[in-house]
Amino acid sequence: MVVIGAGMIGAACADALATRGMRVAVVDRGPVVGGTTGAGEGNLLVSDKAPGPELELAVESLRLWGELAGELGARALEYEPKGGLVVARDQRAFAELRASAELQRAAGVTAVDVPADGLREWEPHLAPGLAGGVHYPQDAQVQPALAAAALLRRARATGRVDLLTATAVTGLAKGRVETDAHGTLHCGAVVNAAGTWGGEVAALAGATLPVLPRRGFVLVTEPLPPLVRHKVYAADYVADVASGSADLQSSAVVEGTAAGPVLIGASRERVGFDRSLSAPVLARLAAQAAELFPVLRDVRVLRAYRGFRPYLPDHLPAIGPDPDRPWLLHACGHEGAGIGLAPATARLIAQLLDGEKPFMDPAAFGPGRFEKEES
Ligand SMILES: Cc1cc2nc3c(=O)[nH]c(=O)nc-3n(C[C@H](O)[C@H](O)[C@H](O)COP(=O)(O)OP(=O)(O)OC[C@H]3O[C@@H](n4cnc5c(N)ncnc54)[C@H](O)[C@@H]3O)c2cc1C
């Protein structure tokens, strides 16, 4: 088995496959987590997902993250089951938020309505005047680079996983993976876990997968005493995530970290692989965060970083065999949720490769769905 990509998804797949006794070579043209996994945040969210296949995948994935924290140790992943608090600015937004939480509850999510006068008990530094919120105890976080490295380490400890970094895949055909540094690798199946570059890797096999980059910036403040207890964001973030527009969307998601800095994410825009820092986008994120937590107004930002989310047009990942090449399984295009969705994605891939009944119907993630749209 060859897994292309040593990001969060490739690491989770390698771990799941090796645990089942399969031999795996993980190939990456860069280092471990040199792609989007090393350039984003590690929110594990059910709160921002509407009922449907992605939420089903997320609920299972969060359960698996909890299991992984038990097996590997929460510290190894910087796993914090801290819960999320989604807040509404006005009564209309609060009514919509409550209605959406009602639907999520029916899909297995725990969601507790919080009236306006209860918000400060959850987050003492929240701005006054908010209309209310919903608390989601299942939301959690990990440190993505640490978590991916920990999963790869465990996979390699089985003795069944080779890790080939600084090795680009240059060609793909049934039974053969061509690389620039290690010649031809022979294998029964290939997992395309190349994230934002999943479309390029698919093309090496003559397949089509329309993965595009969706840029995001994150602000990192100076280390602070504990100010923000949960992941906190305004309800309009959900609309930003779901937007298909190429234009800038931003609404702050604010979270404290064990090390002290507060992370403020994240913008969304489709501007190709443009790496230039955008001061207006950073200023907008900072202003939105200070609107939620006025105490952040006087805090210094130490740095900002950016990454490119792997975006597919319907915001769902591609998980499963290529329609015309059953030996090629795609596991890419998770956009802004690839950390959260990694363990359940890996479980689906392992079950499909093992010929086992998958824990959920993966049809909505079928990589062939875009071909149908085009024809
Ligand atoms: C600002 C920002 C904030 C985010 N916040 C969150 C969050 O809070 N929660 C969440 O769940 N997700 C979040 N995400 C999204 C998350 O980071 C991604 O969905 C996830 O990292 C994708 O992982 P991956 O393994 O698919 O891709 P990557 O980590 O990009 O790994 C793909 C790998 O494939 C390799 N590769 C590509 N082409 C080749 C080739 N030809 N040969 C060999 N190797 C190749 C690359 O080098 C790369 O290492 C965020 C993203 C950004 C940018």
GROMACS .gro file of C-alpha atoms and ligand atoms in nm:
model
  428
    1MET     CA    1   0.000   0.000   0.000
    2VAL     CA    2   0.131   0.348  -0.079
    3VAL     CA    3  -0.011   0.654   0.099
    4ILE     CA    4   0.075   0.980  -0.079
    5GLY     CA    5   0.100   1.265   0.172
    6ALA     CA    6   0.238   1.285   0.526
    7GLY     CA    7  -0.016   1.535   0.655
    8MET     CA    8  -0.294   1.464   0.903
    9ILE     CA    9  -0.495   1.249   0.664
   10GLY     CA   10  -0.197   1.044   0.540
   11ALA     CA   11  -0.079   0.992   0.899
   12ALA     CA   12  -0.422   0.877   1.015
   13CYS     CA   13  -0.454   0.644   0.715
   14ALA     CA   14  -0.107   0.495   0.773
   15ASP     CA   15  -0.196   0.433   1.137
   16ALA     CA   16  -0.533   0.274   1.058
   17LEU     CA   17  -0.388   0.053   0.783
   18ALA     CA   18  -0.082  -0.058   0.981
   19THR     CA   19  -0.301  -0.139   1.282
   20ARG     CA   20  -0.490  -0.379   1.055
   21GLY     CA   21  -0.165  -0.549   0.962
   22MET     CA   22  -0.110  -0.391   0.619
   23ARG     CA   23   0.233  -0.286   0.494
   24VAL     CA   24   0.243   0.082   0.402
   25ALA     CA   25   0.487   0.326   0.244
   26VAL     CA   26   0.405   0.690   0.324
   27VAL     CA   27   0.554   0.917   0.057
   28ASP     CA   28   0.578   1.295   0.081
   29ARG     CA   29   0.767   1.537  -0.138
   30GLY     CA   30   0.842   1.752   0.169
   31PRO     CA   31   0.877   1.679   0.540
   32VAL     CA   32   0.607   1.538   0.769
   33VAL     CA   33   0.326   1.800   0.803
   34GLY     CA   34   0.491   2.035   0.556
   35GLY     CA   35   0.154   2.094   0.382
   36THR     CA   36  -0.169   2.243   0.519
   37THR     CA   37  -0.157   2.038   0.837
   38GLY     CA   38   0.141   2.243   0.953
   39ALA     CA   39  -0.030   2.571   0.864
   40GLY     CA   40  -0.374   2.558   1.021
   41GLU     CA   41  -0.553   2.509   1.350
   42GLY     CA   42  -0.674   2.194   1.522
   43ASN     CA   43  -1.037   2.257   1.604
   44LEU     CA   44  -1.234   1.934   1.614
   45LEU     CA   45  -1.588   2.061   1.559
   46VAL     CA   46  -1.936   1.921   1.537
   47SER     CA   47  -2.088   2.262   1.614
   48ASP     CA   48  -2.033   2.410   1.266
   49LYS     CA   49  -2.183   2.118   1.072
   50ALA     CA   50  -2.542   2.076   0.956
   51PRO     CA   51  -2.705   1.732   0.977
   52GLY     CA   52  -2.588   1.512   0.690
   53PRO     CA   53  -2.292   1.296   0.593
   54GLU     CA   54  -2.023   1.541   0.707
   55LEU     CA   55  -2.175   1.566   1.055
   56GLU     CA   56  -2.205   1.186   1.071
   57LEU     CA   57  -1.836   1.161   0.982
   58ALA     CA   58  -1.750   1.431   1.239
   59VAL     CA   59  -1.940   1.267   1.525
   60GLU     CA   60  -1.754   0.939   1.466
   61SER     CA   61  -1.425   1.122   1.421
   62LEU     CA   62  -1.456   1.309   1.750
   63ARG     CA   63  -1.532   0.981   1.922
   64LEU     CA   64  -1.215   0.836   1.765
   65TRP     CA   65  -1.008   1.141   1.865
   66GLY     CA   66  -1.116   1.077   2.226
   67GLU     CA   67  -1.004   0.715   2.191
   68LEU     CA   68  -0.671   0.820   2.040
   69ALA     CA   69  -0.613   1.063   2.328
   70GLY     CA   70  -0.673   0.773   2.566
   71GLU     CA   71  -0.429   0.547   2.380
   72LEU     CA   72  -0.152   0.795   2.297
   73GLY     CA   73  -0.198   1.034   2.588
   74ALA     CA   74  -0.375   1.370   2.564
   75ARG     CA   75  -0.044   1.554   2.600
   76ALA     CA   76   0.109   1.384   2.298
   77LEU     CA   77  -0.168   1.536   2.086
   78GLU     CA   78  -0.234   1.847   2.296
   79TYR     CA   79  -0.588   1.712   2.301
   80GLU     CA   80  -0.827   1.938   2.490
   81PRO     CA   81  -1.195   1.840   2.506
   82LYS     CA   82  -1.283   2.196   2.597
   83GLY     CA   83  -1.617   2.234   2.419
   84GLY     CA   84  -1.737   2.512   2.193
   85LEU     CA   85  -1.958   2.813   2.252
   86VAL     CA   86  -2.134   2.965   1.952
   87VAL     CA   87  -2.278   3.309   2.023
   88ALA     CA   88  -2.545   3.516   1.850
   89ARG     CA   89  -2.528   3.892   1.820
   90ASP     CA   90  -2.905   3.957   1.796
   91GLN     CA   91  -3.238   3.786   1.854
   92ARG     CA   92  -3.278   3.682   1.490
   93ALA     CA   93  -2.936   3.514   1.486
   94PHE     CA   94  -3.011   3.348   1.822
   95ALA     CA   95  -3.341   3.205   1.691
   96GLU     CA   96  -3.158   3.065   1.385
   97LEU     CA   97  -2.880   2.924   1.602
   98ARG     CA   98  -3.131   2.751   1.832
   99ALA     CA   99  -3.319   2.607   1.535
  100SER     CA  100  -2.997   2.469   1.389
  101ALA     CA  101  -2.897   2.321   1.728
  102GLU     CA  102  -3.234   2.148   1.744
  103LEU     CA  103  -3.162   1.974   1.412
  104GLN     CA  104  -2.810   1.883   1.525
  105ARG     CA  105  -2.947   1.729   1.848
  106ALA     CA  106  -3.165   1.501   1.637
  107ALA     CA  107  -2.843   1.390   1.460
  108GLY     CA  108  -2.665   1.287   1.780
  109VAL     CA  109  -2.497   1.615   1.878
  110THR     CA  110  -2.512   1.744   2.234
  111ALA     CA  111  -2.607   2.113   2.223
  112VAL     CA  112  -2.722   2.320   2.518
  113ASP     CA  113  -2.894   2.658   2.472
  114VAL     CA  114  -2.737   2.936   2.680
  115PRO     CA  115  -2.947   3.247   2.747
  116ALA     CA  116  -2.788   3.591   2.727
  117ASP     CA  117  -2.756   3.622   3.105
  118GLY     CA  118  -2.579   3.283   3.122
  119LEU     CA  119  -2.303   3.358   2.870
  120ARG     CA  120  -2.062   3.520   3.118
  121GLU     CA  121  -2.069   3.205   3.334
  122TRP     CA  122  -1.921   3.017   3.039
  123GLU     CA  123  -1.690   3.294   2.919
  124PRO     CA  124  -1.636   3.575   3.172
  125HIS     CA  125  -1.464   3.806   2.920
  126LEU     CA  126  -1.730   3.793   2.647
  127ALA     CA  127  -1.863   4.125   2.519
  128PRO     CA  128  -2.187   4.247   2.676
  129GLY     CA  129  -2.504   4.273   2.469
  130LEU     CA  130  -2.494   3.934   2.294
  131ALA     CA  131  -2.835   3.771   2.248
  132GLY     CA  132  -2.739   3.420   2.363
  133GLY     CA  133  -2.549   3.114   2.255
  134VAL     CA  134  -2.530   2.737   2.230
  135HIS     CA  135  -2.273   2.525   2.412
  136TYR     CA  136  -2.134   2.220   2.231
  137PRO     CA  137  -1.945   1.998   2.477
  138GLN     CA  138  -1.821   1.759   2.204
  139ASP     CA  139  -1.605   2.025   2.034
  140ALA     CA  140  -1.237   1.975   2.113
  141GLN     CA  141  -0.892   2.060   1.982
  142VAL     CA  142  -0.554   1.906   1.907
  143GLN     CA  143  -0.224   2.051   1.793
  144PRO     CA  144  -0.230   1.925   1.431
  145ALA     CA  145   0.144   1.883   1.369
  146LEU     CA  146   0.197   1.702   1.699
  147ALA     CA  147  -0.107   1.482   1.645
  148ALA     CA  148  -0.006   1.381   1.291
  149ALA     CA  149   0.350   1.308   1.403
  150ALA     CA  150   0.221   1.100   1.696
  151LEU     CA  151   0.002   0.889   1.467
  152LEU     CA  152   0.287   0.836   1.221
  153ARG     CA  153   0.519   0.738   1.506
  154ARG     CA  154   0.271   0.480   1.631
  155ALA     CA  155   0.221   0.346   1.278
  156ARG     CA  156   0.597   0.312   1.227
  157ALA     CA  157   0.636   0.137   1.561
  158THR     CA  158   0.439  -0.157   1.414
  159GLY     CA  159   0.739  -0.219   1.186
  160ARG     CA  160   0.505  -0.220   0.886
  161VAL     CA  161   0.537   0.145   0.778
  162ASP     CA  162   0.816   0.305   0.574
  163LEU     CA  163   0.829   0.683   0.565
  164LEU     CA  164   0.982   0.835   0.251
  165THR     CA  165   1.008   1.212   0.287
  166ALA     CA  166   1.166   1.447   0.029
  167THR     CA  167   1.021   1.209  -0.228
  168ALA     CA  168   0.777   1.340  -0.487
  169VAL     CA  169   0.536   1.110  -0.664
  170THR     CA  170   0.577   1.175  -1.035
  171GLY     CA  171   0.366   0.902  -1.193
  172LEU     CA  172   0.085   0.662  -1.100
  173ALA     CA  173  -0.046   0.348  -1.262
  174LYS     CA  174  -0.206   0.026  -1.140
  175GLY     CA  175   0.048  -0.147  -0.916
  176ARG     CA  176   0.317   0.122  -0.964
  177VAL     CA  177   0.403   0.454  -0.803
  178GLU     CA  178   0.687   0.645  -0.972
  179THR     CA  179   0.895   0.870  -0.746
  180ASP     CA  180   1.183   1.108  -0.805
  181ALA     CA  181   1.398   0.980  -0.517
  182HIS     CA  182   1.316   0.611  -0.469
  183GLY     CA  183   1.238   0.489  -0.819
  184THR     CA  184   0.927   0.275  -0.867
  185LEU     CA  185   0.728   0.152  -0.568
  186HIS     CA  186   0.518  -0.158  -0.632
  187CYS     CA  187   0.190  -0.187  -0.446
  188GLY     CA  188  -0.164  -0.322  -0.452
  189ALA     CA  189  -0.338   0.007  -0.384
  190VAL     CA  190  -0.265   0.377  -0.352
  191VAL     CA  191  -0.424   0.628  -0.113
  192ASN     CA  192  -0.425   0.986  -0.242
  193ALA     CA  193  -0.388   1.189   0.080
  194ALA     CA  194  -0.225   1.485  -0.095
  195GLY     CA  195  -0.466   1.745   0.048
  196THR     CA  196  -0.480   2.063  -0.158
  197TRP     CA  197  -0.264   1.890  -0.421
  198GLY     CA  198  -0.500   1.591  -0.440
  199GLY     CA  199  -0.619   1.702  -0.784
  200GLU     CA  200  -0.261   1.709  -0.917
  201VAL     CA  201  -0.194   1.361  -0.780
  202ALA     CA  202  -0.522   1.233  -0.929
  203ALA     CA  203  -0.414   1.378  -1.264
  204LEU     CA  204  -0.094   1.169  -1.253
  205ALA     CA  205  -0.324   0.867  -1.291
  206GLY     CA  206  -0.538   1.040  -1.555
  207ALA     CA  207  -0.818   1.102  -1.303
  208THR     CA  208  -1.004   1.427  -1.234
  209LEU     CA  209  -1.064   1.575  -0.891
  210PRO     CA  210  -1.130   1.952  -0.876
  211VAL     CA  211  -0.943   2.034  -0.552
  212LEU     CA  212  -0.867   2.407  -0.517
  213PRO     CA  213  -0.684   2.607  -0.250
  214ARG     CA  214  -0.893   2.818  -0.008
  215ARG     CA  215  -0.654   3.049   0.175
  216GLY     CA  216  -0.682   3.116   0.545
  217PHE     CA  217  -0.493   3.337   0.791
  218VAL     CA  218  -0.456   3.280   1.164
  219LEU     CA  219  -0.343   3.541   1.419
  220VAL     CA  220  -0.136   3.436   1.721
  221THR     CA  221  -0.133   3.667   2.024
  222GLU     CA  222   0.134   3.704   2.289
  223PRO     CA  223   0.104   3.445   2.571
  224LEU     CA  224  -0.180   3.542   2.806
  225PRO     CA  225  -0.320   3.414   3.132
  226PRO     CA  226  -0.631   3.199   3.073
  227LEU     CA  227  -0.893   3.434   2.923
  228VAL     CA  228  -1.083   3.220   2.676
  229ARG     CA  229  -1.204   2.885   2.806
  230HIS     CA  230  -1.380   2.733   2.503
  231LYS     CA  231  -1.364   2.773   2.128
  232VAL     CA  232  -1.584   3.073   2.080
  233TYR     CA  233  -1.723   3.201   1.757
  234ALA     CA  234  -2.017   3.400   1.627
  235ALA     CA  235  -2.297   3.213   1.454
  236ASP     CA  236  -2.224   3.381   1.117
  237TYR     CA  237  -1.900   3.174   1.094
  238VAL     CA  238  -2.112   2.878   0.984
  239ALA     CA  239  -2.238   3.069   0.680
  240ASP     CA  240  -1.877   3.161   0.592
  241VAL     CA  241  -1.770   2.798   0.601
  242ALA     CA  242  -2.056   2.696   0.376
  243SER     CA  243  -2.008   2.980   0.127
  244GLY     CA  244  -1.896   2.881  -0.221
  245SER     CA  245  -1.788   3.236  -0.307
  246ALA     CA  246  -1.426   3.302  -0.399
  247ASP     CA  247  -1.445   3.635  -0.213
  248LEU     CA  248  -1.312   3.697   0.135
  249GLN     CA  249  -1.517   3.560   0.425
  250SER     CA  250  -1.404   3.611   0.779
  251SER     CA  251  -1.553   3.575   1.124
  252ALA     CA  252  -1.330   3.516   1.421
  253VAL     CA  253  -1.298   3.181   1.594
  254VAL     CA  254  -1.120   3.253   1.922
  255GLU     CA  255  -0.948   2.991   2.134
  256GLY     CA  256  -0.692   2.983   2.411
  257THR     CA  257  -0.403   2.737   2.399
  258ALA     CA  258  -0.222   2.547   2.670
  259ALA     CA  259   0.093   2.748   2.596
  260GLY     CA  260  -0.082   3.084   2.653
  261PRO     CA  261  -0.123   3.250   2.311
  262VAL     CA  262  -0.478   3.299   2.190
  263LEU     CA  263  -0.538   3.183   1.833
  264ILE     CA  264  -0.771   3.390   1.618
  265GLY     CA  265  -0.879   3.224   1.299
  266ALA     CA  266  -0.967   3.223   1.028
  267SER     CA  267  -1.036   3.393   0.699
  268ARG     CA  268  -1.146   3.215   0.383
  269GLU     CA  269  -1.079   3.327   0.026
  270ARG     CA  270  -0.997   3.165  -0.302
  271VAL     CA  271  -0.695   3.347  -0.443
  272GLY     CA  272  -0.497   3.049  -0.570
  273PHE     CA  273  -0.167   2.980  -0.392
  274ASP     CA  274  -0.097   3.349  -0.324
  275ARG     CA  275   0.121   3.350  -0.011
  276SER     CA  276   0.136   3.727   0.039
  277LEU     CA  277   0.028   3.853   0.379
  278SER     CA  278  -0.291   4.061   0.360
  279ALA     CA  279  -0.295   4.336   0.624
  280PRO     CA  280  -0.666   4.420   0.565
  281VAL     CA  281  -0.765   4.056   0.624
  282LEU     CA  282  -0.557   4.037   0.943
  283ALA     CA  283  -0.702   4.369   1.067
  284ARG     CA  284  -1.055   4.242   1.004
  285LEU     CA  285  -0.991   3.920   1.198
  286ALA     CA  286  -0.840   4.114   1.488
  287ALA     CA  287  -1.137   4.355   1.497
  288GLN     CA  288  -1.386   4.070   1.493
  289ALA     CA  289  -1.206   3.893   1.777
  290ALA     CA  290  -1.200   4.212   1.985
  291GLU     CA  291  -1.573   4.254   1.919
  292LEU     CA  292  -1.632   3.915   2.087
  293PHE     CA  293  -1.367   3.965   2.356
  294PRO     CA  294  -1.303   4.338   2.419
  295VAL     CA  295  -1.014   4.239   2.651
  296LEU     CA  296  -0.817   4.139   2.339
  297ARG     CA  297  -0.812   4.500   2.216
  298ASP     CA  298  -0.497   4.575   2.417
  299VAL     CA  299  -0.319   4.251   2.343
  300ARG     CA  300  -0.027   4.224   2.103
  301VAL     CA  301  -0.031   3.993   1.804
  302LEU     CA  302   0.302   3.811   1.775
  303ARG     CA  303   0.261   3.661   1.434
  304ALA     CA  304   0.023   3.549   1.164
  305TYR     CA  305   0.043   3.247   0.943
  306ARG     CA  306  -0.149   3.118   0.647
  307GLY     CA  307  -0.237   2.795   0.477
  308PHE     CA  308  -0.435   2.665   0.183
  309ARG     CA  309  -0.736   2.451   0.266
  310PRO     CA  310  -0.815   2.172   0.019
  311TYR     CA  311  -1.148   2.291  -0.120
  312LEU     CA  312  -1.392   2.083  -0.323
  313PRO     CA  313  -1.695   2.263  -0.473
  314ASP     CA  314  -1.956   2.096  -0.247
  315HIS     CA  315  -1.740   2.135   0.070
  316LEU     CA  316  -1.732   1.758   0.123
  317PRO     CA  317  -1.411   1.553   0.108
  318ALA     CA  318  -1.344   1.286  -0.153
  319ILE     CA  319  -1.317   0.954   0.029
  320GLY     CA  320  -1.321   0.626  -0.158
  321PRO     CA  321  -1.210   0.455  -0.477
  322ASP     CA  322  -1.170   0.645  -0.800
  323PRO     CA  323  -1.468   0.548  -1.021
  324ASP     CA  324  -1.245   0.424  -1.307
  325ARG     CA  325  -0.940   0.313  -1.107
  326PRO     CA  326  -1.046   0.096  -0.811
  327TRP     CA  327  -0.679   0.061  -0.703
  328LEU     CA  328  -0.664   0.438  -0.635
  329LEU     CA  329  -0.848   0.556  -0.323
  330HIS     CA  330  -0.887   0.927  -0.269
  331ALA     CA  331  -0.879   1.073   0.084
  332CYS     CA  332  -0.846   1.445   0.023
  333GLY     CA  333  -1.038   1.771  -0.010
  334HIS     CA  334  -1.135   1.809   0.358
  335GLU     CA  335  -1.116   2.189   0.337
  336GLY     CA  336  -1.126   2.345   0.686
  337ALA     CA  337  -1.209   2.024   0.869
  338GLY     CA  338  -0.932   1.780   0.779
  339ILE     CA  339  -0.792   1.759   1.130
  340GLY     CA  340  -1.130   1.694   1.285
  341LEU     CA  341  -1.231   1.443   1.018
  342ALA     CA  342  -0.900   1.253   0.989
  343PRO     CA  343  -0.957   0.949   1.214
  344ALA     CA  344  -1.300   0.868   1.068
  345THR     CA  345  -1.170   0.924   0.713
  346ALA     CA  346  -0.889   0.678   0.785
  347ARG     CA  347  -1.137   0.431   0.930
  348LEU     CA  348  -1.350   0.449   0.613
  349ILE     CA  349  -1.044   0.402   0.390
  350ALA     CA  350  -0.922   0.104   0.596
  351GLN     CA  351  -1.267  -0.056   0.591
  352LEU     CA  352  -1.301  -0.007   0.215
  353LEU     CA  353  -0.955  -0.157   0.156
  354ASP     CA  354  -1.030  -0.447   0.390
  355GLY     CA  355  -1.361  -0.523   0.218
  356GLU     CA  356  -1.543  -0.457   0.546
  357LYS     CA  357  -1.884  -0.291   0.572
  358PRO     CA  358  -1.807   0.080   0.630
  359PHE     CA  359  -1.940   0.232   0.953
  360MET     CA  360  -2.140   0.480   0.742
  361ASP     CA  361  -2.252   0.506   0.382
  362PRO     CA  362  -1.962   0.683   0.205
  363ALA     CA  363  -2.165   0.757  -0.112
  364ALA     CA  364  -2.179   1.135  -0.047
  365PHE     CA  365  -1.796   1.143  -0.049
  366GLY     CA  366  -1.770   0.945  -0.376
  367PRO     CA  367  -1.483   1.087  -0.584
  368GLY     CA  368  -1.685   1.031  -0.903
  369ARG     CA  369  -1.954   1.283  -0.810
  370PHE     CA  370  -1.786   1.572  -0.995
  371GLU     CA  371  -1.758   1.380  -1.322
  372LYS     CA  372  -2.135   1.331  -1.311
  373GLU     CA  373  -2.186   1.706  -1.267
  374GLU     CA  374  -1.962   1.783  -1.564
  375SER     CA  375  -2.125   1.537  -1.808
  376LIG     C1  376  -0.584   2.870   0.838
  376LIG     C2  377  -0.636   2.730   0.847
  376LIG     C3  378  -0.706   2.690   0.960
  376LIG     C4  379  -0.753   2.558   0.968
  376LIG     N1  380  -0.818   2.520   1.083
  376LIG     C5  381  -0.864   2.393   1.093
  376LIG     C6  382  -0.928   2.350   1.211
  376LIG     O1  383  -0.941   2.425   1.306
  376LIG     N2  384  -0.975   2.222   1.217
  376LIG     C7  385  -0.962   2.134   1.111
  376LIG     O2  386  -1.009   2.021   1.121
  376LIG     N3  387  -0.899   2.173   0.999
  376LIG     C8  388  -0.850   2.299   0.987
  376LIG     N4  389  -0.789   2.340   0.873
  376LIG     C9  390  -0.785   2.247   0.758
  376LIG    C10  391  -0.681   2.140   0.778
  376LIG     O3  392  -0.558   2.200   0.810
  376LIG    C11  393  -0.672   2.057   0.649
  376LIG     O4  394  -0.799   2.010   0.610
  376LIG    C12  395  -0.580   1.937   0.670
  376LIG     O5  396  -0.456   1.979   0.721
  376LIG    C13  397  -0.559   1.860   0.541
  376LIG     O6  398  -0.468   1.756   0.570
  376LIG     P1  399  -0.412   1.667   0.454
  376LIG     O7  400  -0.331   1.561   0.516
  376LIG     O8  401  -0.525   1.629   0.364
  376LIG     O9  402  -0.323   1.767   0.367
  376LIG     P2  403  -0.174   1.821   0.389
  376LIG    O10  404  -0.145   1.842   0.530
  376LIG    O11  405  -0.158   1.937   0.298
  376LIG    O12  406  -0.086   1.700   0.339
  376LIG    C14  407  -0.074   1.669   0.202
  376LIG    C15  408   0.069   1.631   0.176
  376LIG    O13  409   0.078   1.579   0.042
  376LIG    C16  410   0.209   1.610  -0.004
  376LIG     N5  411   0.212   1.600  -0.150
  376LIG    C17  412   0.143   1.674  -0.239
  376LIG     N6  413   0.175   1.637  -0.364
  376LIG    C18  414   0.265   1.537  -0.354
  376LIG    C19  415   0.337   1.457  -0.449
  376LIG     N7  416   0.320   1.472  -0.582
  376LIG     N8  417   0.423   1.363  -0.403
  376LIG    C20  418   0.442   1.346  -0.270
  376LIG     N9  419   0.378   1.419  -0.176
  376LIG    C21  420   0.290   1.513  -0.219
  376LIG    C22  421   0.233   1.750   0.049
  376LIG    O14  422   0.371   1.776   0.056
  376LIG    C23  423   0.164   1.747   0.186
  376LIG    O15  424   0.257   1.723   0.291
  376LIG    C24  425  -0.735   2.468   0.861
  376LIG    C25  426  -0.662   2.508   0.750
  376LIG    C26  427  -0.613   2.638   0.742
  376LIG    C27  428  -0.535   2.677   0.622
   0.00000   0.00000   0.00000
